[in-house]
Short mmCIF file of C-alpha atoms and ligand atoms in Angstrom, two decimals:
data_model
loop_
_atom_site.label_atom_id
_atom_site.label_comp_id
_atom_site.label_asym_id
_atom_site.label_seq_id
_atom_site.Cartn_x
_atom_site.Cartn_y
_atom_site.Cartn_z
CA MET A 24 95.54 113.19 -78.06
CA THR A 25 96.91 110.82 -75.43
CA GLY A 26 97.93 111.94 -71.97
CA CYS A 27 99.74 110.01 -69.31
CA LEU A 28 99.05 108.09 -66.15
CA THR A 29 101.39 108.30 -63.14
CA ILE A 30 100.79 106.03 -60.17
CA ALA A 31 102.48 107.54 -57.13
CA GLY A 32 103.04 106.74 -53.47
CA LEU A 33 102.48 109.57 -50.98
CA GLY A 34 104.50 107.91 -48.22
CA PRO A 35 103.16 107.07 -44.75
CA GLY A 36 101.74 110.50 -43.92
CA SER A 37 104.28 113.24 -43.33
CA PRO A 38 104.89 115.65 -46.24
CA ASP A 39 108.63 115.27 -45.45
CA GLN A 40 108.38 111.66 -46.57
CA ILE A 41 107.03 112.37 -50.06
CA THR A 42 109.80 111.93 -52.63
CA PRO A 43 110.82 114.87 -54.87
CA ALA A 44 109.74 112.87 -57.95
CA VAL A 45 106.22 112.46 -56.51
CA LYS A 46 106.08 116.17 -55.61
CA GLN A 47 106.92 116.99 -59.26
CA ALA A 48 104.23 114.62 -60.52
CA ILE A 49 101.66 116.28 -58.22
CA ALA A 50 102.66 119.69 -59.59
CA ALA A 51 102.34 118.48 -63.21
CA ALA A 52 98.99 116.66 -62.86
CA THR A 53 95.67 117.85 -64.28
CA ASP A 54 93.68 115.17 -62.38
CA VAL A 55 94.22 113.27 -59.14
CA VAL A 56 92.40 109.98 -58.58
CA GLY A 57 92.37 107.88 -55.40
CA TYR A 58 90.79 106.76 -52.16
CA ASN A 59 89.25 109.75 -50.27
CA PRO A 60 91.83 110.15 -47.47
CA TYR A 61 94.75 110.01 -49.90
CA VAL A 62 93.27 112.55 -52.34
CA ALA A 63 92.62 114.78 -49.30
CA ARG A 64 96.39 114.98 -48.86
CA ILE A 65 96.74 116.86 -52.18
CA ALA A 66 96.50 120.66 -51.90
CA PRO A 67 93.72 121.91 -54.19
CA ARG A 68 94.68 124.44 -56.87
CA ASP A 69 93.11 125.99 -59.96
CA GLU A 70 93.01 123.66 -62.97
CA LEU A 71 93.57 120.56 -60.84
CA ALA A 72 90.55 118.24 -60.72
CA LEU A 73 90.35 115.98 -57.67
CA HIS A 74 88.50 112.65 -58.05
CA PRO A 75 88.20 111.03 -54.60
CA SER A 76 86.38 107.71 -54.29
CA ASP A 77 85.42 105.13 -51.67
CA ASN A 78 87.38 102.12 -50.57
CA ARG A 79 87.00 98.87 -52.54
CA VAL A 80 86.34 100.47 -55.93
CA GLU A 81 89.91 100.08 -57.15
CA ALA A 82 89.00 98.67 -60.57
CA ASP A 83 86.50 101.47 -61.33
CA ARG A 84 89.03 104.03 -60.18
CA ALA A 85 91.75 102.52 -62.39
CA ARG A 86 89.44 102.42 -65.45
CA HIS A 87 88.42 106.05 -64.90
CA ALA A 88 92.08 107.08 -64.62
CA LEU A 89 93.10 105.17 -67.77
CA ASP A 90 90.20 106.65 -69.73
CA MET A 91 91.05 110.20 -68.68
CA ALA A 92 94.69 109.64 -69.65
CA ALA A 93 93.60 108.22 -73.02
CA ALA A 94 91.57 111.41 -73.53
CA GLY A 95 94.69 113.57 -73.08
CA ARG A 96 94.78 114.37 -69.35
CA ARG A 97 97.87 114.11 -67.10
CA VAL A 98 96.39 111.80 -64.50
CA LEU A 99 97.92 111.01 -61.13
CA VAL A 100 96.66 107.98 -59.20
CA VAL A 101 97.68 108.24 -55.55
CA SER A 102 98.19 105.59 -52.89
CA SER A 103 99.56 105.90 -49.38
CA GLY A 104 103.05 104.52 -48.81
CA ASP A 105 104.25 102.81 -51.95
CA PRO A 106 101.73 102.27 -54.79
CA GLY A 107 103.09 98.78 -55.51
CA VAL A 108 102.53 97.50 -51.96
CA PHE A 109 98.90 96.31 -51.58
CA ALA A 110 97.78 99.37 -53.50
CA MET A 111 96.78 100.95 -56.80
CA ALA A 112 99.68 100.03 -59.12
CA ALA A 113 98.63 96.39 -59.39
CA ALA A 114 94.96 97.44 -59.71
CA VAL A 115 95.82 99.61 -62.72
CA TYR A 116 97.72 96.79 -64.44
CA GLU A 117 94.91 94.31 -63.71
CA VAL A 118 92.46 96.63 -65.46
CA LEU A 119 94.88 97.47 -68.30
CA GLU A 120 95.18 93.78 -69.10
CA THR A 121 91.41 93.46 -69.57
CA ASP A 122 91.57 95.71 -72.67
CA LEU A 123 95.13 96.34 -73.84
CA ALA A 124 93.97 97.84 -77.18
CA ARG A 125 91.77 100.48 -75.55
CA TRP A 126 94.66 102.04 -73.60
CA ARG A 127 97.58 101.07 -75.86
CA ASP A 128 98.87 104.66 -76.29
CA VAL A 129 98.76 105.68 -72.63
CA ASP A 130 102.20 106.20 -71.03
CA ILE A 131 102.18 104.67 -67.56
CA THR A 132 104.78 105.42 -64.88
CA VAL A 133 104.97 104.09 -61.32
CA LEU A 134 106.69 106.35 -58.78
CA PRO A 135 107.71 104.61 -55.54
CA GLY A 136 106.98 105.90 -52.06
CA ILE A 137 108.08 105.06 -48.53
CA THR A 138 105.99 102.10 -47.50
CA ALA A 139 104.56 101.84 -43.97
CA MET A 140 106.79 98.97 -42.82
CA LEU A 141 109.98 100.87 -43.69
CA ALA A 142 108.79 104.04 -41.97
CA ALA A 143 107.84 101.92 -38.92
CA ALA A 144 111.11 99.99 -38.90
CA ALA A 145 113.09 103.22 -39.02
CA ARG A 146 111.23 104.52 -35.94
CA VAL A 147 112.46 101.67 -33.74
CA GLY A 148 115.91 100.90 -35.16
CA ALA A 149 116.41 98.17 -37.77
CA PRO A 150 114.12 95.18 -37.10
CA LEU A 151 114.09 94.32 -40.83
CA GLY A 152 117.89 94.35 -41.04
CA HIS A 153 118.09 90.75 -42.30
CA ASP A 154 115.71 88.56 -44.36
CA PHE A 155 112.04 89.33 -43.89
CA CYS A 156 108.67 88.75 -45.52
CA VAL A 157 105.52 90.84 -45.83
CA ILE A 158 101.98 89.51 -45.45
CA ASN A 159 98.68 91.31 -45.91
CA LEU A 160 96.43 89.87 -43.18
CA SER A 161 93.19 90.92 -44.89
CA ASP A 162 91.22 88.03 -46.32
CA ASN A 163 89.13 90.30 -48.57
CA LEU A 164 91.10 89.28 -51.66
CA LYS A 165 92.41 85.83 -50.70
CA PRO A 166 91.30 82.91 -48.52
CA TRP A 167 92.26 82.89 -44.84
CA ALA A 168 93.70 79.36 -45.29
CA LEU A 169 96.37 80.79 -47.60
CA ILE A 170 97.30 83.45 -45.03
CA GLU A 171 97.69 80.78 -42.35
CA GLN A 172 99.80 78.63 -44.66
CA ARG A 173 102.11 81.57 -45.40
CA LEU A 174 102.40 82.38 -41.68
CA HIS A 175 103.46 78.81 -40.88
CA LEU A 176 106.01 78.75 -43.71
CA ALA A 177 107.43 82.16 -42.77
CA LEU A 178 107.84 81.04 -39.16
CA GLN A 179 109.51 77.81 -40.24
CA ALA A 180 111.93 79.85 -42.38
CA ASP A 181 112.59 82.18 -39.40
CA PHE A 182 111.82 85.39 -41.29
CA ALA A 183 111.16 88.65 -39.53
CA MET A 184 107.68 89.68 -40.69
CA ALA A 185 105.65 92.75 -41.50
CA PHE A 186 101.85 92.56 -41.41
CA TYR A 187 99.69 95.05 -43.29
CA ASN A 188 95.93 95.42 -42.74
CA PRO A 189 96.25 93.47 -39.48
CA ARG A 190 92.82 93.93 -37.95
CA SER A 191 89.57 95.64 -38.89
CA LYS A 192 86.27 95.94 -37.01
CA SER A 193 84.64 93.53 -39.48
CA ARG A 194 87.36 90.86 -39.12
CA PRO A 195 88.86 91.04 -35.60
CA GLU A 196 89.48 87.30 -35.38
CA GLY A 197 92.28 87.02 -38.00
CA PHE A 198 94.88 88.90 -35.99
CA GLU A 199 93.97 86.97 -32.84
CA LYS A 200 94.64 83.73 -34.76
CA THR A 201 97.87 85.21 -36.10
CA LEU A 202 99.13 85.91 -32.58
CA GLN A 203 98.18 82.37 -31.50
CA ILE A 204 100.18 80.92 -34.41
CA LEU A 205 103.18 83.14 -33.63
CA LYS A 206 103.08 82.14 -29.96
CA SER A 207 102.88 78.44 -30.87
CA TYR A 208 106.24 78.66 -32.69
CA SER A 209 108.33 81.13 -30.79
CA ASP A 210 109.47 81.95 -27.33
CA GLY A 211 107.58 84.83 -25.79
CA ASP A 212 110.60 87.19 -25.88
CA ARG A 213 110.45 87.88 -29.60
CA PRO A 214 109.86 91.62 -30.14
CA VAL A 215 106.61 92.72 -31.74
CA ILE A 216 106.33 96.30 -32.97
CA PHE A 217 102.92 97.94 -33.25
CA ALA A 218 103.35 101.10 -35.32
CA ARG A 219 100.15 103.10 -35.73
CA ALA A 220 99.72 106.09 -38.05
CA VAL A 221 103.49 106.41 -38.44
CA SER A 222 104.71 109.91 -39.31
CA THR A 223 101.33 111.54 -38.61
CA SER A 224 100.23 113.55 -35.56
CA ASP A 225 98.33 110.42 -34.35
CA GLU A 226 101.43 108.22 -34.37
CA ARG A 227 101.74 105.63 -31.58
CA THR A 228 104.55 103.10 -31.74
CA MET A 229 105.42 100.48 -29.15
CA ILE A 230 107.59 97.39 -28.81
CA VAL A 231 106.32 94.52 -26.67
CA PRO A 232 107.53 90.95 -26.16
CA LEU A 233 105.38 88.47 -28.09
CA ALA A 234 104.02 87.03 -24.82
CA GLU A 235 102.44 90.43 -24.07
CA ALA A 236 101.11 91.17 -27.57
CA GLN A 237 97.30 91.52 -27.59
CA PRO A 238 94.91 91.62 -30.57
CA ASP A 239 93.53 95.05 -29.66
CA MET A 240 97.00 96.62 -29.96
CA ALA A 241 96.44 96.70 -33.74
CA ASP A 242 93.87 98.34 -35.98
CA MET A 243 93.68 99.25 -39.66
CA GLN A 244 96.06 102.16 -39.23
CA THR A 245 98.73 99.90 -37.74
CA VAL A 246 101.54 98.01 -39.38
CA VAL A 247 102.89 95.18 -37.21
CA LEU A 248 106.50 94.03 -37.35
CA VAL A 249 107.56 90.75 -35.74
CA GLY A 250 111.19 89.90 -35.14
CA SER A 251 112.89 86.68 -36.22
CA SER A 252 114.59 84.47 -33.60
CA GLN A 253 117.69 86.68 -34.12
CA THR A 254 116.02 90.06 -33.48
CA ARG A 255 117.30 91.83 -30.39
CA THR A 256 116.11 94.75 -28.29
CA LEU A 257 118.29 97.28 -26.50
CA SER A 258 117.88 100.52 -24.59
CA HIS A 259 119.57 103.66 -25.86
CA LYS A 260 119.08 107.14 -24.41
CA GLY A 261 115.84 106.08 -22.75
CA ASP A 262 114.34 104.46 -25.87
CA VAL A 263 113.76 100.75 -26.43
CA LEU A 264 115.01 99.82 -29.91
CA ALA A 265 114.94 96.62 -31.96
CA TYR A 266 117.34 95.39 -34.60
CA THR A 267 118.06 92.21 -36.51
CA PRO A 268 121.79 91.59 -37.05
CA ARG A 269 122.96 91.38 -40.66
CA SER A 270 124.50 87.92 -40.28
CA VAL A 271 123.36 84.53 -39.05
CA LYS A 272 126.02 82.10 -37.80
CA GLY A 273 126.19 78.84 -39.78
C1 SAM B 10 95.91 98.97 -48.21
S1 SAM B 10 97.41 98.93 -47.30
C2 SAM B 10 98.31 100.15 -48.17
C3 SAM B 10 99.80 100.09 -47.91
C4 SAM B 10 100.55 101.24 -48.57
N1 SAM B 10 100.49 101.14 -50.01
C5 SAM B 10 102.00 101.29 -48.12
O1 SAM B 10 102.89 101.02 -48.94
O2 SAM B 10 102.24 101.60 -46.93
C6 SAM B 10 96.91 99.77 -45.82
C7 SAM B 10 97.72 99.30 -44.61
O3 SAM B 10 99.00 99.92 -44.64
C8 SAM B 10 99.46 100.14 -43.32
N2 SAM B 10 99.73 101.57 -43.18
C9 SAM B 10 99.55 102.53 -44.12
N3 SAM B 10 99.98 103.73 -43.67
C10 SAM B 10 100.44 103.52 -42.41
C11 SAM B 10 101.00 104.37 -41.42
N4 SAM B 10 101.22 105.68 -41.61
N5 SAM B 10 101.36 103.81 -40.23
C12 SAM B 10 101.18 102.49 -40.01
N6 SAM B 10 100.65 101.64 -40.92
C13 SAM B 10 100.27 102.16 -42.10
C14 SAM B 10 98.38 99.62 -42.37
O4 SAM B 10 98.69 98.27 -42.07
C15 SAM B 10 97.15 99.69 -43.26
O5 SAM B 10 96.14 98.77 -42.82
#
């Protein structure tokens, strides 16, 4: 008997930001697989097996999930935010491709979630209102030289930018270099949004001009948004907001 594998995004943190489709998939699952803090967000219940695991074992986790689905279970793999954004959906397909015959009968569905940059952007207005790009600043899975190249090209193209995994204790220098590169291209007025733990009780979100942005304003729970040359800030009802207009004059 073959079961199914659903790869779902739990959103940035708040239960309000989990989609109805993901809630249904949680209710239907027999097994939940994922990184410890994400599995901890699933309420335990009878006949639901929880399989939390450590960080950086994505391939093992994906293989385990595929094997349980092949054995007839209704398996849910959970990620935070959206599962296709630096998360488990790609990991499952990478593993699937290593042995297509072994898992050929498993039905696989990806259910989207609200990714951190969209939750963060919504908090401060609409900084991603025009063209933007998204860069993962971790060099665990790619060389730092490639990250730097992409930063230079994104700045030359005048994209607004969102940075995931900006700064960890083991690699504090990458975000410092990122800020130096940003400052070398742009005037210091460009808004930078540091959005930490968005939609959780630990949330802390601030907008600072690029000239005042400091490396220690970001950690691994922060997504960083950087405006393009067109991004503006304004004050409304005591809040500072940022938005990027929808048009660029020719
Ligand atoms: C491995 S990536 C996973 C991204 C996730 N799949 C998503 O779509 O949001 C982890 C990074 O996402 C960002 N992140 C995840 N949840 C966040 C939140 N609630 N607030 C701010 N940033 C968050 C941080 O940059 C963190 O280092």
